[in-house]
Short mmCIF file of C-alpha atoms in Angstrom, two decimals:
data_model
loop_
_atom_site.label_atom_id
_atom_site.label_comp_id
_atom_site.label_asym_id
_atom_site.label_seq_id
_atom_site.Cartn_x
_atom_site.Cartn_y
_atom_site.Cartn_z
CA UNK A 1 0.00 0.00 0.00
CA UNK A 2 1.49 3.46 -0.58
CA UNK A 3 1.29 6.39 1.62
CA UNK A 4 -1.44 8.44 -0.53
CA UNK A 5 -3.73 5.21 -0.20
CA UNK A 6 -2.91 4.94 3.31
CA UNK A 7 -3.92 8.71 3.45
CA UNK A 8 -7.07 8.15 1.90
CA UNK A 9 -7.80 4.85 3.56
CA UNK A 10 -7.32 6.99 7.14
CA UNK A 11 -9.76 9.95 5.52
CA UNK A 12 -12.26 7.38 4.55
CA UNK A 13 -11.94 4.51 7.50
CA UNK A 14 -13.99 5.87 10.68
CA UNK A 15 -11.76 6.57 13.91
CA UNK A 16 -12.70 4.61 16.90
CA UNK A 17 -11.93 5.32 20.81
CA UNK A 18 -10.76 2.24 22.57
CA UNK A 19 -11.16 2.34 26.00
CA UNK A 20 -10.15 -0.63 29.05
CA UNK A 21 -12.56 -3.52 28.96
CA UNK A 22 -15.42 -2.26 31.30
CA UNK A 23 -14.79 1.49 31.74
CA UNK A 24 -16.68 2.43 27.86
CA UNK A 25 -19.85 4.54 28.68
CA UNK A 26 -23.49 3.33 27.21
CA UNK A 27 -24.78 5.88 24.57
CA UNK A 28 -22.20 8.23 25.43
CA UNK A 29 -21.34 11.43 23.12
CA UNK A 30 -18.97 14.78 24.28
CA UNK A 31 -21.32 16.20 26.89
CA UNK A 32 -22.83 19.67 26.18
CA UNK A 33 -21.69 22.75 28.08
CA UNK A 34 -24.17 22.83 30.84
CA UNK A 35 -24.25 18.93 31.29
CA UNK A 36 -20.19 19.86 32.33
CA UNK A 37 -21.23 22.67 34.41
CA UNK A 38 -23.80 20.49 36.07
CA UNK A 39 -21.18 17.66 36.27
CA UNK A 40 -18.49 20.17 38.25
CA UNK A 41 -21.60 20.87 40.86
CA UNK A 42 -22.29 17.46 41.48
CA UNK A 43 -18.66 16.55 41.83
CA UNK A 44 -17.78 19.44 43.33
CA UNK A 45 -20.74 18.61 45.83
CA UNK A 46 -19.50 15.26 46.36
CA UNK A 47 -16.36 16.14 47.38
CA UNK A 48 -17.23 18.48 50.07
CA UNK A 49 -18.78 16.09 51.56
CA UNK A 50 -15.86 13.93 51.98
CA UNK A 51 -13.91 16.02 54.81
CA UNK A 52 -17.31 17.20 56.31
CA UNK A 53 -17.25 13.00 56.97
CA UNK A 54 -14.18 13.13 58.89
CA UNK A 55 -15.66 16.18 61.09
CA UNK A 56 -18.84 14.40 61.85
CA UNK A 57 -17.18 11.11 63.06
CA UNK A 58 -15.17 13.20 64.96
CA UNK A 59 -17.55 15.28 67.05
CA UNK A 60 -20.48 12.88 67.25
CA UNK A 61 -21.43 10.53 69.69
CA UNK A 62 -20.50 7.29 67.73
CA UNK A 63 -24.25 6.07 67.44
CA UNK A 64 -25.09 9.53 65.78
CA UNK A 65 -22.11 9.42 63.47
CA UNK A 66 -22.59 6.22 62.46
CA UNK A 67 -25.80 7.04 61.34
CA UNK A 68 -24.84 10.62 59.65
CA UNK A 69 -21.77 9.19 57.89
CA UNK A 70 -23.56 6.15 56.27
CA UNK A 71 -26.08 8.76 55.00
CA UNK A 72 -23.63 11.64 53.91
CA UNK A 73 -21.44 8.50 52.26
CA UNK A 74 -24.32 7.50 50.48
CA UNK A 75 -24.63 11.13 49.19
CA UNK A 76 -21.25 11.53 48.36
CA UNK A 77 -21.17 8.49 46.14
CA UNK A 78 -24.44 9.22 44.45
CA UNK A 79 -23.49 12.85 43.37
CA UNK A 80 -19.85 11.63 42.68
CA UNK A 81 -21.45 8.92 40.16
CA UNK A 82 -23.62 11.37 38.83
CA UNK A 83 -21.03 14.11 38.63
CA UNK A 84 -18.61 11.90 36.73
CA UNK A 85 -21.16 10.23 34.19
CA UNK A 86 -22.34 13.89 33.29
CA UNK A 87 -18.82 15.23 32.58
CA UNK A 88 -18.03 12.27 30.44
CA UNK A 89 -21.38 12.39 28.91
CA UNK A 90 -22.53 9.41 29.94
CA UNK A 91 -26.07 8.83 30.00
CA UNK A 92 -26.39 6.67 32.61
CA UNK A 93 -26.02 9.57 35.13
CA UNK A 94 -29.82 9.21 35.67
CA UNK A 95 -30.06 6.68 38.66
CA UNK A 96 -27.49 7.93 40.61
CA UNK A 97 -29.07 11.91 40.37
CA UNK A 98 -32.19 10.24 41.62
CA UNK A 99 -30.55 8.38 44.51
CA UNK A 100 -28.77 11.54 45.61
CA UNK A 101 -31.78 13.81 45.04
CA UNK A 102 -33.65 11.31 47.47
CA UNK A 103 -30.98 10.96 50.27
CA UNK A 104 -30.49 14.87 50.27
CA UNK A 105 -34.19 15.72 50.63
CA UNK A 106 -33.66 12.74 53.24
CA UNK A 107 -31.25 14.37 55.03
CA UNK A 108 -32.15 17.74 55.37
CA UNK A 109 -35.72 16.40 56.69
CA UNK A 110 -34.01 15.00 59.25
CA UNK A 111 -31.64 17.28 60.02
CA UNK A 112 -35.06 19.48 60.68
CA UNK A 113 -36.25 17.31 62.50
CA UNK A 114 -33.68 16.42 65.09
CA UNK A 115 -32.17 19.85 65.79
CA UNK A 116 -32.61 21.14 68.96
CA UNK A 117 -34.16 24.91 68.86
CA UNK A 118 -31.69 27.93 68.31
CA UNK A 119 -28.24 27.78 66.73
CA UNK A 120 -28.58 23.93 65.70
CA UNK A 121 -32.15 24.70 64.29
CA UNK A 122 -31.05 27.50 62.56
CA UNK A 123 -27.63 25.76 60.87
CA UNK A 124 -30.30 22.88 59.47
CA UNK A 125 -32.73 25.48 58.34
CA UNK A 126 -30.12 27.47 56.51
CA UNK A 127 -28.39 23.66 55.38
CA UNK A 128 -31.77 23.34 53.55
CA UNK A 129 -32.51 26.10 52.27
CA UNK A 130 -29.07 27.10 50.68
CA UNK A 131 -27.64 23.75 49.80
CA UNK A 132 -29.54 20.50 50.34
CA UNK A 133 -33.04 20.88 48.60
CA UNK A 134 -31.48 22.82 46.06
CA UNK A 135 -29.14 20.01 45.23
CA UNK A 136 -31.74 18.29 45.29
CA UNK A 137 -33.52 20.20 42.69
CA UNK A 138 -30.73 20.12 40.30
CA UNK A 139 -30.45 16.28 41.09
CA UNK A 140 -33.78 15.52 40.25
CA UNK A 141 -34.17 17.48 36.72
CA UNK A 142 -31.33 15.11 35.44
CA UNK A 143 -33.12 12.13 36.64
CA UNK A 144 -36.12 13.20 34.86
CA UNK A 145 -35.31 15.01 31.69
CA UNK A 146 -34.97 12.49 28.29
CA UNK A 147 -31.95 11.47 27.00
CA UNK A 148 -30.31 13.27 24.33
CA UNK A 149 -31.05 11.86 20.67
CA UNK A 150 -33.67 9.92 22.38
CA UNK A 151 -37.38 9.59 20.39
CA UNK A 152 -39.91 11.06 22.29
CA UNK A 153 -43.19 8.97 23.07
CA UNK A 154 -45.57 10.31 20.45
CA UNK A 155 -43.12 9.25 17.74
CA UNK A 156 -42.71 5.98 18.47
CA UNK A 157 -44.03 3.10 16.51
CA UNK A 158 -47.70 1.79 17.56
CA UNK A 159 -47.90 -1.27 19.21
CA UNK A 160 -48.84 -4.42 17.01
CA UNK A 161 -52.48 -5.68 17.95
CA UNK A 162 -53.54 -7.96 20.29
CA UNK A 163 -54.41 -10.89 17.93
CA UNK A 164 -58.00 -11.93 18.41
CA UNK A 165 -59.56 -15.27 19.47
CA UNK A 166 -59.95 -16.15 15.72
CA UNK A 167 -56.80 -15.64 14.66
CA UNK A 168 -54.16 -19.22 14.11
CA UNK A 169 -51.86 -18.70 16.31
CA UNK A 170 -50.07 -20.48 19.80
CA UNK A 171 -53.15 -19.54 21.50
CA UNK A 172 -56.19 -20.11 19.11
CA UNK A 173 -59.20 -20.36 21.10
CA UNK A 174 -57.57 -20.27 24.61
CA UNK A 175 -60.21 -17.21 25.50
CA UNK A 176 -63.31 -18.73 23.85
CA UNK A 177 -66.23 -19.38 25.99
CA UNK A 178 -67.89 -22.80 26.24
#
């Protein structure tokens, strides 16, 4: 083969992205602007939770910070997943922006509902209002809105027929009464 046909065999031939064995995204494409923005928040998000861990199993009674870790782990993952799936435009990001929209409205409900009145009451209040239900918001628009390139419902094909009692088939008569 000469170069110019290896030239035109490389214009012609389509590229391909190899990736390791289990790592390639599902219906993955380069992610739009704002599915990277919203990827950074999540991560970003995720990540702030990890020292705010430490701090809890620190100054918690270990019963409580059992409990507050497991939960605030939980969150971390979800919006790391998320996060991660988004900025590599991976569609898939759905299931884990659900979980985490769930554990944060989770969370701050309960933070609400354990704190005792005054400073403690007023930390959860302002917890919820400025960062977890928010979150939460954002969390639970990417679980919800439709893939990109995906058909919507009205354009779909119809469903074949039910065939009727008549009709030859594996179940020819099987609805017929006596």
């Amino acid at each position: 083969m000469t170069p110019e046909e290896a030239s035109a065999m490389t214009l012609i031939a389509p590229t391909r992205r190899y990736s390791p064995a289990g790592f390639a995204p599902r219906d993955s494409s380069r992610p739009t602007r704002a599915a990277r923005w919203q990827g950074r928040v999540l991560m970003g998000a995720g990540l702030a939770l990890l020292p705010w861990l430490g701090y809890l199993a620190a100054t918690l009674p270990p019963a409580e910070a059992a409990a507050w870790v497991t939960l605030d782990t939980f969150e971390a993952a979800a919006l790391l997943a998320a996060g991660s799936r988004l900025l590599h435009g991976d569609n898939r990001h759905r299931v884990p922006a659900a979980v985490a929209a769930v554990l944060l409205v989770t969370d701050a409900c309960v933070d609400l509902a354990t704190a005792t009145p005054g400073t403690e009451l007023a930390t959860a209040v302002v917890m919820a209002v400025v960062a977890e239900i928010p979150l939460a918001a954002v969390c639970a628009m990417l679980s919800a809105r439709p893939r990109r390139g995906a058909c919507p419902a009205a354009s779909s094909p119809p469903l074949s027929p039910v065939p009727s009692s008549g009709s030859t088939g594996d179940h020819q008569g099987a609805h017929q009464s006596p």
